[in-house]
């Protein structure tokens, strides 16, 4: 039975992007099933595809894994050759920490600055909490550069789950014109130069769905 990754709209679904990038980097063969968010089709079909009624959901044969970080961990366990977590224990622990922090935190950033791959130069007035979330992300990226910047690749060297977890934030920072530190700019450039990210971006730009509540800024 084929593997299938159920995702949402590519322009808006940040969690789908995370799982999709991990699957691509691992070389997992899968069919892609995209359901546009906030549509009758989504509501009608998602209950049979995802126990949480959210995307993404990865179907590995008869097994279903939902939640982006769970999907990433399962793929990393089953495809260790992909190096999705670093072999070095110190780097792996740090990568897990910053991935978990992104998974569970930054609520103001998520709600006030939603991912919108098509948009650039949006102006908005973020709340104090959102400004704090942005500052924390930049601090993480600066620490990564200080600790692991001598290594080839992303936040902790190579392309890891940590990079996939922060890829939607890199997209958000371009959308809303966030002022970046040099280390942050390098990471944003790294993510957007990635061929898989470029493929996702192109597909997002080709979508025609518009969700007014996700179109923040002017």
PDB file of C-alpha atoms in Angstrom:
ATOM      1  CA  UNK A   1       0.000   0.000   0.000  1.00  0.00           C
ATOM      2  CA  UNK A   2       1.298   3.452  -0.906  1.00  0.00           C
ATOM      3  CA  UNK A   3       2.349   6.022   1.648  1.00  0.00           C
ATOM      4  CA  UNK A   4       0.224   9.160   1.639  1.00  0.00           C
ATOM      5  CA  UNK A   5       0.829  12.521   3.261  1.00  0.00           C
ATOM      6  CA  UNK A   6      -2.345  14.509   3.852  1.00  0.00           C
ATOM      7  CA  UNK A   7      -1.664  18.251   3.864  1.00  0.00           C
ATOM      8  CA  UNK A   8      -3.535  21.526   3.797  1.00  0.00           C
ATOM      9  CA  UNK A   9      -3.284  24.549   1.543  1.00  0.00           C
ATOM     10  CA  UNK A  10       0.366  25.138   0.719  1.00  0.00           C
ATOM     11  CA  UNK A  11       0.095  28.893   0.993  1.00  0.00           C
ATOM     12  CA  UNK A  12      -1.203  28.788   4.556  1.00  0.00           C
ATOM     13  CA  UNK A  13      -0.500  25.433   6.209  1.00  0.00           C
ATOM     14  CA  UNK A  14       2.739  25.829   8.139  1.00  0.00           C
ATOM     15  CA  UNK A  15       2.413  22.479   9.909  1.00  0.00           C
ATOM     16  CA  UNK A  16       1.961  20.717   6.577  1.00  0.00           C
ATOM     17  CA  UNK A  17       5.122  22.339   5.262  1.00  0.00           C
ATOM     18  CA  UNK A  18       7.136  20.986   8.200  1.00  0.00           C
ATOM     19  CA  UNK A  19       6.077  17.378   7.671  1.00  0.00           C
ATOM     20  CA  UNK A  20       6.384  17.634   3.896  1.00  0.00           C
ATOM     21  CA  UNK A  21       9.961  18.933   4.093  1.00  0.00           C
ATOM     22  CA  UNK A  22      10.992  16.143   6.447  1.00  0.00           C
ATOM     23  CA  UNK A  23       9.472  13.509   4.185  1.00  0.00           C
ATOM     24  CA  UNK A  24      11.217  14.963   1.154  1.00  0.00           C
ATOM     25  CA  UNK A  25      14.594  15.184   2.875  1.00  0.00           C
ATOM     26  CA  UNK A  26      14.311  11.588   4.018  1.00  0.00           C
ATOM     27  CA  UNK A  27      13.609  10.412   0.488  1.00  0.00           C
ATOM     28  CA  UNK A  28      10.295   8.906   1.560  1.00  0.00           C
ATOM     29  CA  UNK A  29       8.142   7.860  -1.374  1.00  0.00           C
ATOM     30  CA  UNK A  30       4.623   9.179  -0.839  1.00  0.00           C
ATOM     31  CA  UNK A  31       1.537  10.400  -2.573  1.00  0.00           C
ATOM     32  CA  UNK A  32       0.389  13.872  -1.639  1.00  0.00           C
ATOM     33  CA  UNK A  33      -3.248  14.473  -0.778  1.00  0.00           C
ATOM     34  CA  UNK A  34      -3.979  18.182  -0.438  1.00  0.00           C
ATOM     35  CA  UNK A  35      -7.210  19.426   1.106  1.00  0.00           C
ATOM     36  CA  UNK A  36      -7.794  23.160   0.971  1.00  0.00           C
ATOM     37  CA  UNK A  37      -8.279  24.505   4.467  1.00  0.00           C
ATOM     38  CA  UNK A  38     -11.661  25.759   5.686  1.00  0.00           C
ATOM     39  CA  UNK A  39     -13.664  24.164   2.891  1.00  0.00           C
ATOM     40  CA  UNK A  40     -16.612  21.752   2.877  1.00  0.00           C
ATOM     41  CA  UNK A  41     -14.365  19.104   1.299  1.00  0.00           C
ATOM     42  CA  UNK A  42     -11.886  19.422   4.154  1.00  0.00           C
ATOM     43  CA  UNK A  43     -14.626  19.067   6.753  1.00  0.00           C
ATOM     44  CA  UNK A  44     -16.168  16.094   4.936  1.00  0.00           C
ATOM     45  CA  UNK A  45     -12.955  14.118   4.430  1.00  0.00           C
ATOM     46  CA  UNK A  46     -10.577  14.949   7.263  1.00  0.00           C
ATOM     47  CA  UNK A  47     -12.287  12.740   9.860  1.00  0.00           C
ATOM     48  CA  UNK A  48     -11.444   9.628   7.841  1.00  0.00           C
ATOM     49  CA  UNK A  49      -7.862  10.733   7.265  1.00  0.00           C
ATOM     50  CA  UNK A  50      -6.664  12.168  10.574  1.00  0.00           C
ATOM     51  CA  UNK A  51      -7.753  11.188  14.106  1.00  0.00           C
ATOM     52  CA  UNK A  52      -7.217  14.760  15.294  1.00  0.00           C
ATOM     53  CA  UNK A  53      -9.092  16.177  12.270  1.00  0.00           C
ATOM     54  CA  UNK A  54      -6.022  18.290  11.529  1.00  0.00           C
ATOM     55  CA  UNK A  55      -3.264  18.252   8.940  1.00  0.00           C
ATOM     56  CA  UNK A  56      -0.733  16.905   8.340  1.00  0.00           C
ATOM     57  CA  UNK A  57      -1.359  13.197   8.666  1.00  0.00           C
ATOM     58  CA  UNK A  58       1.004  10.564   7.292  1.00  0.00           C
ATOM     59  CA  UNK A  59      -0.393   7.205   6.209  1.00  0.00           C
ATOM     60  CA  UNK A  60       2.308   4.537   6.176  1.00  0.00           C
ATOM     61  CA  UNK A  61       0.388   1.591   4.797  1.00  0.00           C
ATOM     62  CA  UNK A  62      -2.362   0.944   7.356  1.00  0.00           C
ATOM     63  CA  UNK A  63      -0.679   3.053  10.045  1.00  0.00           C
ATOM     64  CA  UNK A  64      -1.591   6.710  10.562  1.00  0.00           C
ATOM     65  CA  UNK A  65       0.744   9.235  12.206  1.00  0.00           C
ATOM     66  CA  UNK A  66      -0.583  12.723  12.862  1.00  0.00           C
ATOM     67  CA  UNK A  67       1.091  15.858  14.208  1.00  0.00           C
ATOM     68  CA  UNK A  68       4.123  17.327  12.451  1.00  0.00           C
ATOM     69  CA  UNK A  69       6.722  16.549  15.089  1.00  0.00           C
ATOM     70  CA  UNK A  70       5.454  12.992  15.537  1.00  0.00           C
ATOM     71  CA  UNK A  71       5.637  12.493  11.773  1.00  0.00           C
ATOM     72  CA  UNK A  72       9.183  13.850  11.747  1.00  0.00           C
ATOM     73  CA  UNK A  73      10.257  11.542  14.583  1.00  0.00           C
ATOM     74  CA  UNK A  74       8.715   8.458  12.986  1.00  0.00           C
ATOM     75  CA  UNK A  75      10.389   9.188   9.656  1.00  0.00           C
ATOM     76  CA  UNK A  76      13.718   9.811  11.418  1.00  0.00           C
ATOM     77  CA  UNK A  77      13.423   6.492  13.270  1.00  0.00           C
ATOM     78  CA  UNK A  78      12.558   4.511  10.153  1.00  0.00           C
ATOM     79  CA  UNK A  79      15.024   6.239   7.832  1.00  0.00           C
ATOM     80  CA  UNK A  80      18.108   6.901  10.000  1.00  0.00           C
ATOM     81  CA  UNK A  81      20.341   7.219   6.936  1.00  0.00           C
ATOM     82  CA  UNK A  82      18.718  10.600   6.217  1.00  0.00           C
ATOM     83  CA  UNK A  83      20.384  12.220   9.241  1.00  0.00           C
ATOM     84  CA  UNK A  84      17.240  14.099  10.257  1.00  0.00           C
ATOM     85  CA  UNK A  85      18.572  14.271  13.806  1.00  0.00           C
ATOM     86  CA  UNK A  86      22.336  14.877  14.190  1.00  0.00           C
ATOM     87  CA  UNK A  87      24.495  11.909  15.192  1.00  0.00           C
ATOM     88  CA  UNK A  88      26.393  14.020  17.708  1.00  0.00           C
ATOM     89  CA  UNK A  89      24.620  13.887  21.059  1.00  0.00           C
ATOM     90  CA  UNK A  90      25.087  17.557  21.921  1.00  0.00           C
ATOM     91  CA  UNK A  91      23.798  18.788  18.586  1.00  0.00           C
ATOM     92  CA  UNK A  92      20.934  16.292  18.659  1.00  0.00           C
ATOM     93  CA  UNK A  93      19.817  17.419  22.127  1.00  0.00           C
ATOM     94  CA  UNK A  94      19.932  21.076  21.103  1.00  0.00           C
ATOM     95  CA  UNK A  95      18.050  20.373  17.858  1.00  0.00           C
ATOM     96  CA  UNK A  96      15.361  18.508  19.785  1.00  0.00           C
ATOM     97  CA  UNK A  97      15.000  21.355  22.278  1.00  0.00           C
ATOM     98  CA  UNK A  98      14.541  24.093  19.704  1.00  0.00           C
ATOM     99  CA  UNK A  99      12.210  21.881  17.653  1.00  0.00           C
ATOM    100  CA  UNK A 100      10.048  21.164  20.692  1.00  0.00           C
ATOM    101  CA  UNK A 101      10.043  24.854  21.625  1.00  0.00           C
ATOM    102  CA  UNK A 102       8.739  25.753  18.175  1.00  0.00           C
ATOM    103  CA  UNK A 103       6.192  22.953  18.327  1.00  0.00           C
ATOM    104  CA  UNK A 104       4.680  24.115  21.609  1.00  0.00           C
ATOM    105  CA  UNK A 105       5.408  27.836  21.757  1.00  0.00           C
ATOM    106  CA  UNK A 106       5.181  31.209  20.014  1.00  0.00           C
ATOM    107  CA  UNK A 107       1.363  31.548  20.092  1.00  0.00           C
ATOM    108  CA  UNK A 108       1.317  35.289  19.404  1.00  0.00           C
ATOM    109  CA  UNK A 109       3.630  34.924  16.412  1.00  0.00           C
ATOM    110  CA  UNK A 110       1.416  32.185  15.002  1.00  0.00           C
ATOM    111  CA  UNK A 111      -1.853  34.077  15.387  1.00  0.00           C
ATOM    112  CA  UNK A 112      -0.709  37.570  14.448  1.00  0.00           C
ATOM    113  CA  UNK A 113       1.728  36.651  11.660  1.00  0.00           C
ATOM    114  CA  UNK A 114       0.272  33.585   9.898  1.00  0.00           C
ATOM    115  CA  UNK A 115       2.232  31.900   7.145  1.00  0.00           C
ATOM    116  CA  UNK A 116       1.337  33.383   3.771  1.00  0.00           C
ATOM    117  CA  UNK A 117       3.868  32.241   1.179  1.00  0.00           C
ATOM    118  CA  UNK A 118       2.436  34.437  -1.584  1.00  0.00           C
ATOM    119  CA  UNK A 119       2.653  37.704   0.350  1.00  0.00           C
ATOM    120  CA  UNK A 120       5.637  40.018   0.680  1.00  0.00           C
ATOM    121  CA  UNK A 121       6.030  43.397   2.346  1.00  0.00           C
ATOM    122  CA  UNK A 122       2.953  43.143   4.547  1.00  0.00           C
ATOM    123  CA  UNK A 123       2.906  45.823   7.232  1.00  0.00           C
ATOM    124  CA  UNK A 124       1.332  45.227  10.623  1.00  0.00           C
ATOM    125  CA  UNK A 125       1.679  46.340  14.235  1.00  0.00           C
ATOM    126  CA  UNK A 126       2.500  43.229  16.270  1.00  0.00           C
ATOM    127  CA  UNK A 127       1.603  43.041  19.927  1.00  0.00           C
ATOM    128  CA  UNK A 128       4.230  43.073  22.660  1.00  0.00           C
ATOM    129  CA  UNK A 129       3.846  39.304  22.959  1.00  0.00           C
ATOM    130  CA  UNK A 130       4.419  38.808  19.232  1.00  0.00           C
ATOM    131  CA  UNK A 131       7.479  41.068  19.342  1.00  0.00           C
ATOM    132  CA  UNK A 132       8.771  38.893  22.175  1.00  0.00           C
ATOM    133  CA  UNK A 133       8.161  35.742  20.142  1.00  0.00           C
ATOM    134  CA  UNK A 134      10.081  37.184  17.191  1.00  0.00           C
ATOM    135  CA  UNK A 135      12.956  38.187  19.468  1.00  0.00           C
ATOM    136  CA  UNK A 136      13.144  34.682  20.894  1.00  0.00           C
ATOM    137  CA  UNK A 137      13.286  33.110  17.413  1.00  0.00           C
ATOM    138  CA  UNK A 138      16.084  35.476  16.413  1.00  0.00           C
ATOM    139  CA  UNK A 139      17.944  34.638  19.630  1.00  0.00           C
ATOM    140  CA  UNK A 140      17.677  30.915  18.851  1.00  0.00           C
ATOM    141  CA  UNK A 141      19.023  31.419  15.348  1.00  0.00           C
ATOM    142  CA  UNK A 142      21.853  33.603  16.648  1.00  0.00           C
ATOM    143  CA  UNK A 143      22.789  30.929  19.194  1.00  0.00           C
ATOM    144  CA  UNK A 144      22.759  28.283  16.482  1.00  0.00           C
ATOM    145  CA  UNK A 145      25.146  30.381  14.406  1.00  0.00           C
ATOM    146  CA  UNK A 146      27.431  30.929  17.382  1.00  0.00           C
ATOM    147  CA  UNK A 147      27.514  27.259  18.383  1.00  0.00           C
ATOM    148  CA  UNK A 148      27.276  25.466  15.052  1.00  0.00           C
ATOM    149  CA  UNK A 149      27.975  28.077  12.386  1.00  0.00           C
ATOM    150  CA  UNK A 150      31.223  26.360  11.468  1.00  0.00           C
ATOM    151  CA  UNK A 151      29.227  23.358  10.259  1.00  0.00           C
ATOM    152  CA  UNK A 152      27.873  23.065   6.747  1.00  0.00           C
ATOM    153  CA  UNK A 153      24.163  23.640   6.354  1.00  0.00           C
ATOM    154  CA  UNK A 154      21.285  24.747   8.544  1.00  0.00           C
ATOM    155  CA  UNK A 155      20.715  25.554  12.197  1.00  0.00           C
ATOM    156  CA  UNK A 156      22.772  22.711  13.669  1.00  0.00           C
ATOM    157  CA  UNK A 157      24.598  21.507  10.537  1.00  0.00           C
ATOM    158  CA  UNK A 158      23.134  19.806   7.502  1.00  0.00           C
ATOM    159  CA  UNK A 159      19.355  19.836   7.037  1.00  0.00           C
ATOM    160  CA  UNK A 160      17.626  18.492  10.131  1.00  0.00           C
ATOM    161  CA  UNK A 161      14.161  18.411  11.620  1.00  0.00           C
ATOM    162  CA  UNK A 162      15.023  21.678  13.365  1.00  0.00           C
ATOM    163  CA  UNK A 163      15.328  23.401   9.988  1.00  0.00           C
ATOM    164  CA  UNK A 164      11.959  22.026   8.885  1.00  0.00           C
ATOM    165  CA  UNK A 165      10.365  23.221  12.115  1.00  0.00           C
ATOM    166  CA  UNK A 166      11.602  26.781  11.579  1.00  0.00           C
ATOM    167  CA  UNK A 167      11.117  26.933   7.795  1.00  0.00           C
ATOM    168  CA  UNK A 168       7.584  28.420   8.059  1.00  0.00           C
ATOM    169  CA  UNK A 169       8.930  31.110  10.374  1.00  0.00           C
ATOM    170  CA  UNK A 170      11.575  32.008   7.809  1.00  0.00           C
ATOM    171  CA  UNK A 171       8.722  32.404   5.330  1.00  0.00           C
ATOM    172  CA  UNK A 172       6.738  34.544   7.776  1.00  0.00           C
ATOM    173  CA  UNK A 173       9.680  36.861   8.354  1.00  0.00           C
ATOM    174  CA  UNK A 174       9.853  37.561   4.612  1.00  0.00           C
ATOM    175  CA  UNK A 175       6.102  38.095   4.436  1.00  0.00           C
ATOM    176  CA  UNK A 176       6.083  40.696   7.200  1.00  0.00           C
ATOM    177  CA  UNK A 177       9.481  42.280   6.573  1.00  0.00           C
ATOM    178  CA  UNK A 178      10.967  41.372   9.961  1.00  0.00           C
ATOM    179  CA  UNK A 179      14.354  42.975  10.557  1.00  0.00           C
ATOM    180  CA  UNK A 180      16.871  40.151  10.698  1.00  0.00           C
ATOM    181  CA  UNK A 181      20.196  39.674  12.395  1.00  0.00           C
ATOM    182  CA  UNK A 182      23.034  38.483  10.119  1.00  0.00           C
ATOM    183  CA  UNK A 183      22.635  34.933  11.420  1.00  0.00           C
ATOM    184  CA  UNK A 184      18.883  35.036  10.846  1.00  0.00           C
ATOM    185  CA  UNK A 185      19.375  36.335   7.314  1.00  0.00           C
ATOM    186  CA  UNK A 186      21.706  33.425   6.571  1.00  0.00           C
ATOM    187  CA  UNK A 187      19.108  30.949   7.776  1.00  0.00           C
ATOM    188  CA  UNK A 188      16.295  32.584   5.824  1.00  0.00           C
ATOM    189  CA  UNK A 189      18.495  32.518   2.717  1.00  0.00           C
ATOM    190  CA  UNK A 190      19.430  28.882   3.387  1.00  0.00           C
ATOM    191  CA  UNK A 191      15.804  27.807   3.639  1.00  0.00           C
ATOM    192  CA  UNK A 192      14.622  29.679   0.564  1.00  0.00           C
ATOM    193  CA  UNK A 193      17.529  28.406  -1.545  1.00  0.00           C
ATOM    194  CA  UNK A 194      16.544  24.825  -0.777  1.00  0.00           C
ATOM    195  CA  UNK A 195      15.071  23.092  -3.868  1.00  0.00           C
ATOM    196  CA  UNK A 196      12.266  21.438  -1.924  1.00  0.00           C
ATOM    197  CA  UNK A 197      11.312  24.716  -0.277  1.00  0.00           C
ATOM    198  CA  UNK A 198      11.349  26.384  -3.683  1.00  0.00           C
ATOM    199  CA  UNK A 199       9.015  23.697  -5.034  1.00  0.00           C
ATOM    200  CA  UNK A 200       6.612  24.252  -2.137  1.00  0.00           C
ATOM    201  CA  UNK A 201       6.805  28.017  -2.616  1.00  0.00           C
ATOM    202  CA  UNK A 202       6.019  27.746  -6.327  1.00  0.00           C
ATOM    203  CA  UNK A 203       3.016  25.520  -5.619  1.00  0.00           C
ATOM    204  CA  UNK A 204       1.795  27.942  -2.933  1.00  0.00           C
ATOM    205  CA  UNK A 205       2.037  30.870  -5.334  1.00  0.00           C
ATOM    206  CA  UNK A 206      -0.002  28.920  -7.899  1.00  0.00           C
ATOM    207  CA  UNK A 207      -2.888  28.366  -5.491  1.00  0.00           C
ATOM    208  CA  UNK A 208      -5.925  30.597  -5.858  1.00  0.00           C
ATOM    209  CA  UNK A 209      -7.607  30.028  -2.491  1.00  0.00           C
ATOM    210  CA  UNK A 210      -7.836  33.156  -0.325  1.00  0.00           C
ATOM    211  CA  UNK A 211      -8.637  32.892   3.386  1.00  0.00           C
ATOM    212  CA  UNK A 212      -9.445  36.422   4.600  1.00  0.00           C
ATOM    213  CA  UNK A 213      -8.647  35.640   8.246  1.00  0.00           C
ATOM    214  CA  UNK A 214      -5.143  34.536   7.210  1.00  0.00           C
ATOM    215  CA  UNK A 215      -4.466  37.658   5.147  1.00  0.00           C
ATOM    216  CA  UNK A 216      -2.911  39.852   7.814  1.00  0.00           C
ATOM    217  CA  UNK A 217      -1.211  43.189   7.260  1.00  0.00           C
ATOM    218  CA  UNK A 218      -1.582  45.788   4.550  1.00  0.00           C
TER     219      UNK A 218
END
